[in-house]
Amino acid sequence: MGAGLASKLPNVGTTIFTVMSKLATETGAINLSQGFPGFDCAPELVSLVEHYMRKGFNQYAPMTGVPVLREALAQKTFEQYGVAYDPDTEVTVTSGATEAIFAAVTAVVRPGDEVLVIEPAYDSYVPAIELNGGIPVYVTLTPPDYSIDWQAVREKITDKTRLILVNTPHNPTGHVWTTDDLNKLAELIYDRNIWIVSDEVYEHILFDGRTHHSLMTHPVLQERTFVVGSFGKTYHITGWKIGYCLAPKSLSVEFRKIHQYLTFSTVTPIQYALADYLKQPEPYQQLSAFYQRKRDLFLDGLRSSRFTIKPAEGSFFQTVSYAAITNEPDYDLAIRLTNEIGVAAIPVSVFYHQKNDYKILRFCFAKEDAVLQEAADRLSKL
Ligand SMILES: Cc1ncc(COP(=O)(O)O)c(C=O)c1O
């Protein structure tokens, strides 16, 4: 008999991403809802994976990741941020950032612990907290600039606060942290037993001359942060599900205990391929310019529209306000746009635990130029 299983995640149902993508397929709409590139990865990467598969690198990788990839990651991190992580004890390769986030949250959170979640928030954070018995405590960011209200953060911190989840550049808003944000966070937690999971999967996608301020670059934060990255966003390989966690040794020890029993290890030939590919800086150094051109193309196309737009600071998402056009709930408008205009977007209310409706939609601009142009043309008719 299958009846009667009490759900551990009663509030989790079909995600909006599934709903919108299904609707986009059914209606033939342009799908700017889900966050994945509409173009292929570098052929060289595919050749490298094939090369290592044919060479017989097809069995389990070491639990922490193949040494050459951990070394390449440590080297790149040092060159980029000036922070030295020991590849043997402080770098762990995971099955995507999603696994790294889950493992890091699990390593820290015990039943009854409070975890600060800055919302709108990526959808995997809260289930990870709740499955570990943690209690999400929300700090709410609002349009148009989504900057962090540090006074609000201060007020939410209690003796039970054990973890803070940070995401910069931010999905869904494209907001990017400054060094001032790093300093403010450090001031709040330097004398407390609070750890941080910093989701930095868009670390190479920043616009208008901005730089990424990784939490590892602040010594107080570095000591207590699990920095999470993903190759999926950087190399247009979201389907390969490969990411990593950089954390001081004492944190990595606990992180690895969880990772060991979540997935044990990650696809071997892909790790060898990425170790080679990572040695060329151009692909990730050029990524900001690549996406800025796409963001600008999309924004140019929307210039004659009635949306109110603040250009994204980073990530491959652009939010727009439609408050000047209609008062419809954002969810309803997202469905109507797909059905009537032929463009699928994500209503930003889904990223707030109480579904705050600020009349904002999120579009993913990691798509071919012609697709972005056509989408902007259609949206301008609204
Ligand atoms: C903010 C954020 N974190 C994590 C992920 C998941 O990354 P991965 O595919 O490497 O698990 C995504 C993917 O959309 C994301 O936007």
PDB file of N, CA and C and ligand atoms in Angstrom, residues 17 34-36 94-101 121-125 166-172 199-202 228-233 237-244 315-317 362, ligand 1:
ATOM      1  N   PHE A  17       9.520  26.427 -13.458  1.00  0.00           N
ATOM      2  CA  PHE A  17      10.383  26.239 -14.628  1.00  0.00           C
ATOM      3  C   PHE A  17       9.807  25.145 -15.525  1.00  0.00           C
ATOM      4  N   GLN A  34      13.674  29.359 -18.635  1.00  0.00           N
ATOM      5  CA  GLN A  34      14.668  28.572 -17.900  1.00  0.00           C
ATOM      6  C   GLN A  34      16.086  29.064 -18.153  1.00  0.00           C
ATOM      7  N   GLY A  35      16.918  28.960 -17.133  1.00  0.00           N
ATOM      8  CA  GLY A  35      18.270  29.516 -17.212  1.00  0.00           C
ATOM      9  C   GLY A  35      19.298  28.557 -17.774  1.00  0.00           C
ATOM     10  N   PHE A  36      19.256  28.373 -19.091  1.00  0.00           N
ATOM     11  CA  PHE A  36      20.342  27.585 -19.698  1.00  0.00           C
ATOM     12  C   PHE A  36      20.633  28.152 -21.080  1.00  0.00           C
ATOM     13  N   THR A  94      32.184  18.466  -7.424  1.00  0.00           N
ATOM     14  CA  THR A  94      30.839  17.949  -7.121  1.00  0.00           C
ATOM     15  C   THR A  94      30.004  17.785  -8.396  1.00  0.00           C
ATOM     16  N   SER A  95      28.859  17.144  -8.240  1.00  0.00           N
ATOM     17  CA  SER A  95      27.945  16.968  -9.377  1.00  0.00           C
ATOM     18  C   SER A  95      27.060  18.210  -9.498  1.00  0.00           C
ATOM     19  N   GLY A  96      27.670  19.284  -9.931  1.00  0.00           N
ATOM     20  CA  GLY A  96      26.958  20.559 -10.065  1.00  0.00           C
ATOM     21  C   GLY A  96      27.007  21.361  -8.772  1.00  0.00           C
ATOM     22  N   ALA A  97      26.688  22.655  -8.918  1.00  0.00           N
ATOM     23  CA  ALA A  97      26.612  23.517  -7.737  1.00  0.00           C
ATOM     24  C   ALA A  97      25.496  23.047  -6.812  1.00  0.00           C
ATOM     25  N   THR A  98      24.435  22.492  -7.382  1.00  0.00           N
ATOM     26  CA  THR A  98      23.296  22.048  -6.573  1.00  0.00           C
ATOM     27  C   THR A  98      23.745  21.042  -5.516  1.00  0.00           C
ATOM     28  N   GLU A  99      24.572  20.103  -5.925  1.00  0.00           N
ATOM     29  CA  GLU A  99      25.050  19.123  -4.943  1.00  0.00           C
ATOM     30  C   GLU A  99      25.931  19.796  -3.894  1.00  0.00           C
ATOM     31  N   ALA A 100      26.785  20.713  -4.353  1.00  0.00           N
ATOM     32  CA  ALA A 100      27.692  21.395  -3.412  1.00  0.00           C
ATOM     33  C   ALA A 100      26.890  22.193  -2.378  1.00  0.00           C
ATOM     34  N   ILE A 101      25.834  22.859  -2.829  1.00  0.00           N
ATOM     35  CA  ILE A 101      25.001  23.640  -1.903  1.00  0.00           C
ATOM     36  C   ILE A 101      24.359  22.698  -0.881  1.00  0.00           C
ATOM     37  N   ALA A 121      15.198  34.091  -3.856  1.00  0.00           N
ATOM     38  CA  ALA A 121      16.285  33.122  -3.716  1.00  0.00           C
ATOM     39  C   ALA A 121      16.134  31.965  -4.699  1.00  0.00           C
ATOM     40  N   TYR A 122      17.267  31.475  -5.140  1.00  0.00           N
ATOM     41  CA  TYR A 122      17.325  30.287  -5.994  1.00  0.00           C
ATOM     42  C   TYR A 122      16.602  29.128  -5.303  1.00  0.00           C
ATOM     43  N   ASP A 123      15.910  28.324  -6.073  1.00  0.00           N
ATOM     44  CA  ASP A 123      14.939  27.419  -5.444  1.00  0.00           C
ATOM     45  C   ASP A 123      15.504  26.220  -4.694  1.00  0.00           C
ATOM     46  N   SER A 124      16.792  25.937  -4.799  1.00  0.00           N
ATOM     47  CA  SER A 124      17.287  24.745  -4.094  1.00  0.00           C
ATOM     48  C   SER A 124      17.669  25.039  -2.640  1.00  0.00           C
ATOM     49  N   TYR A 125      17.762  26.320  -2.263  1.00  0.00           N
ATOM     50  CA  TYR A 125      18.279  26.630  -0.917  1.00  0.00           C
ATOM     51  C   TYR A 125      17.346  26.161   0.204  1.00  0.00           C
ATOM     52  N   VAL A 166      24.491  33.146   0.530  1.00  0.00           N
ATOM     53  CA  VAL A 166      24.771  34.331  -0.286  1.00  0.00           C
ATOM     54  C   VAL A 166      24.810  33.899  -1.742  1.00  0.00           C
ATOM     55  N   ASN A 167      24.373  34.775  -2.638  1.00  0.00           N
ATOM     56  CA  ASN A 167      24.435  34.462  -4.066  1.00  0.00           C
ATOM     57  C   ASN A 167      24.791  35.750  -4.826  1.00  0.00           C
ATOM     58  N   THR A 168      26.007  35.803  -5.334  1.00  0.00           N
ATOM     59  CA  THR A 168      26.431  36.945  -6.147  1.00  0.00           C
ATOM     60  C   THR A 168      27.332  36.452  -7.275  1.00  0.00           C
ATOM     61  N   PRO A 169      27.121  36.944  -8.522  1.00  0.00           N
ATOM     62  CA  PRO A 169      25.963  37.637  -9.052  1.00  0.00           C
ATOM     63  C   PRO A 169      24.684  36.819  -8.827  1.00  0.00           C
ATOM     64  N   HIS A 170      23.591  37.573  -8.718  1.00  0.00           N
ATOM     65  CA  HIS A 170      22.375  36.995  -8.161  1.00  0.00           C
ATOM     66  C   HIS A 170      21.362  36.549  -9.220  1.00  0.00           C
ATOM     67  N   ASN A 171      20.870  35.346  -9.033  1.00  0.00           N
ATOM     68  CA  ASN A 171      19.724  34.847  -9.773  1.00  0.00           C
ATOM     69  C   ASN A 171      18.536  34.948  -8.808  1.00  0.00           C
ATOM     70  N   PRO A 172      17.453  35.636  -9.123  1.00  0.00           N
ATOM     71  CA  PRO A 172      17.021  36.089 -10.448  1.00  0.00           C
ATOM     72  C   PRO A 172      17.294  37.549 -10.793  1.00  0.00           C
ATOM     73  N   ASP A 199      27.094  31.115  -3.108  1.00  0.00           N
ATOM     74  CA  ASP A 199      26.813  30.557  -4.434  1.00  0.00           C
ATOM     75  C   ASP A 199      27.300  31.563  -5.469  1.00  0.00           C
ATOM     76  N   GLU A 200      28.421  31.215  -6.116  1.00  0.00           N
ATOM     77  CA  GLU A 200      29.057  32.156  -7.047  1.00  0.00           C
ATOM     78  C   GLU A 200      29.089  31.573  -8.460  1.00  0.00           C
ATOM     79  N   VAL A 201      28.029  30.881  -8.841  1.00  0.00           N
ATOM     80  CA  VAL A 201      28.053  30.182 -10.139  1.00  0.00           C
ATOM     81  C   VAL A 201      28.144  31.149 -11.329  1.00  0.00           C
ATOM     82  N   TYR A 202      27.766  32.418 -11.111  1.00  0.00           N
ATOM     83  CA  TYR A 202      27.869  33.405 -12.216  1.00  0.00           C
ATOM     84  C   TYR A 202      29.110  34.289 -12.054  1.00  0.00           C
ATOM     85  N   VAL A 228      30.890  28.125  -3.637  1.00  0.00           N
ATOM     86  CA  VAL A 228      30.374  27.128  -4.578  1.00  0.00           C
ATOM     87  C   VAL A 228      30.445  27.683  -5.999  1.00  0.00           C
ATOM     88  N   GLY A 229      30.995  26.880  -6.912  1.00  0.00           N
ATOM     89  CA  GLY A 229      31.075  27.284  -8.321  1.00  0.00           C
ATOM     90  C   GLY A 229      30.483  26.208  -9.212  1.00  0.00           C
ATOM     91  N   SER A 230      30.290  26.570 -10.493  1.00  0.00           N
ATOM     92  CA  SER A 230      29.738  25.603 -11.447  1.00  0.00           C
ATOM     93  C   SER A 230      30.391  25.805 -12.807  1.00  0.00           C
ATOM     94  N   PHE A 231      30.807  24.721 -13.438  1.00  0.00           N
ATOM     95  CA  PHE A 231      31.316  24.841 -14.809  1.00  0.00           C
ATOM     96  C   PHE A 231      30.169  25.024 -15.800  1.00  0.00           C
ATOM     97  N   GLY A 232      28.958  24.654 -15.360  1.00  0.00           N
ATOM     98  CA  GLY A 232      27.804  24.694 -16.261  1.00  0.00           C
ATOM     99  C   GLY A 232      27.568  26.072 -16.852  1.00  0.00           C
ATOM    100  N   LYS A 233      27.648  27.102 -15.991  1.00  0.00           N
ATOM    101  CA  LYS A 233      27.359  28.472 -16.431  1.00  0.00           C
ATOM    102  C   LYS A 233      28.533  29.054 -17.200  1.00  0.00           C
ATOM    103  N   ILE A 237      27.724  24.351 -20.337  1.00  0.00           N
ATOM    104  CA  ILE A 237      27.568  22.884 -20.209  1.00  0.00           C
ATOM    105  C   ILE A 237      26.693  22.568 -18.997  1.00  0.00           C
ATOM    106  N   THR A 238      25.529  23.231 -18.924  1.00  0.00           N
ATOM    107  CA  THR A 238      24.681  23.012 -17.742  1.00  0.00           C
ATOM    108  C   THR A 238      24.247  21.551 -17.623  1.00  0.00           C
ATOM    109  N   GLY A 239      24.173  20.845 -18.764  1.00  0.00           N
ATOM    110  CA  GLY A 239      23.738  19.450 -18.735  1.00  0.00           C
ATOM    111  C   GLY A 239      24.805  18.476 -18.247  1.00  0.00           C
ATOM    112  N   TRP A 240      26.020  18.953 -18.066  1.00  0.00           N
ATOM    113  CA  TRP A 240      27.062  18.051 -17.571  1.00  0.00           C
ATOM    114  C   TRP A 240      27.072  17.982 -16.047  1.00  0.00           C
ATOM    115  N   LYS A 241      26.382  18.926 -15.414  1.00  0.00           N
ATOM    116  CA  LYS A 241      26.229  18.945 -13.950  1.00  0.00           C
ATOM    117  C   LYS A 241      27.570  18.721 -13.248  1.00  0.00           C
ATOM    118  N   ILE A 242      28.434  19.697 -13.380  1.00  0.00           N
ATOM    119  CA  ILE A 242      29.710  19.589 -12.684  1.00  0.00           C
ATOM    120  C   ILE A 242      30.076  20.929 -12.058  1.00  0.00           C
ATOM    121  N   GLY A 243      30.366  20.870 -10.773  1.00  0.00           N
ATOM    122  CA  GLY A 243      30.677  22.079 -10.016  1.00  0.00           C
ATOM    123  C   GLY A 243      31.738  21.779  -8.972  1.00  0.00           C
ATOM    124  N   TYR A 244      31.881  22.671  -8.007  1.00  0.00           N
ATOM    125  CA  TYR A 244      32.931  22.455  -7.009  1.00  0.00           C
ATOM    126  C   TYR A 244      32.677  23.299  -5.771  1.00  0.00           C
ATOM    127  N   SER A 315      25.146  37.942 -14.100  1.00  0.00           N
ATOM    128  CA  SER A 315      24.337  36.749 -14.403  1.00  0.00           C
ATOM    129  C   SER A 315      23.816  36.816 -15.833  1.00  0.00           C
ATOM    130  N   PHE A 316      23.008  35.820 -16.263  1.00  0.00           N
ATOM    131  CA  PHE A 316      22.429  35.963 -17.602  1.00  0.00           C
ATOM    132  C   PHE A 316      20.909  36.157 -17.536  1.00  0.00           C
ATOM    133  N   PHE A 317      20.495  36.887 -16.482  1.00  0.00           N
ATOM    134  CA  PHE A 317      19.075  37.190 -16.313  1.00  0.00           C
ATOM    135  C   PHE A 317      18.834  38.695 -16.304  1.00  0.00           C
ATOM    136  N   ARG A 362      11.302  37.797 -15.038  1.00  0.00           N
ATOM    137  CA  ARG A 362      12.715  37.508 -15.313  1.00  0.00           C
ATOM    138  C   ARG A 362      12.857  36.847 -16.677  1.00  0.00           C
TER     139      ARG A 362
HETATM  140  C1  LIG B   1      22.089  30.710  -8.484  1.00  0.00           C
HETATM  141  C2  LIG B   1      22.261  29.320  -8.961  1.00  0.00           C
HETATM  142  N1  LIG B   1      22.876  28.422  -8.169  1.00  0.00           N
HETATM  143  C3  LIG B   1      23.048  27.148  -8.555  1.00  0.00           C
HETATM  144  C4  LIG B   1      22.606  26.702  -9.779  1.00  0.00           C
HETATM  145  C5  LIG B   1      22.786  25.253 -10.135  1.00  0.00           C
HETATM  146  O1  LIG B   1      24.002  25.004 -10.740  1.00  0.00           O
HETATM  147  P1  LIG B   1      24.345  23.523 -11.258  1.00  0.00           P
HETATM  148  O2  LIG B   1      23.625  23.316 -12.532  1.00  0.00           O
HETATM  149  O3  LIG B   1      25.834  23.531 -11.422  1.00  0.00           O
HETATM  150  O4  LIG B   1      23.904  22.569 -10.217  1.00  0.00           O
HETATM  151  C6  LIG B   1      21.949  27.586 -10.628  1.00  0.00           C
HETATM  152  C7  LIG B   1      21.417  27.119 -11.923  1.00  0.00           C
HETATM  153  O5  LIG B   1      20.533  27.708 -12.494  1.00  0.00           O
HETATM  154  C8  LIG B   1      21.782  28.932 -10.211  1.00  0.00           C
HETATM  155  O6  LIG B   1      21.169  29.831 -10.993  1.00  0.00           O
END
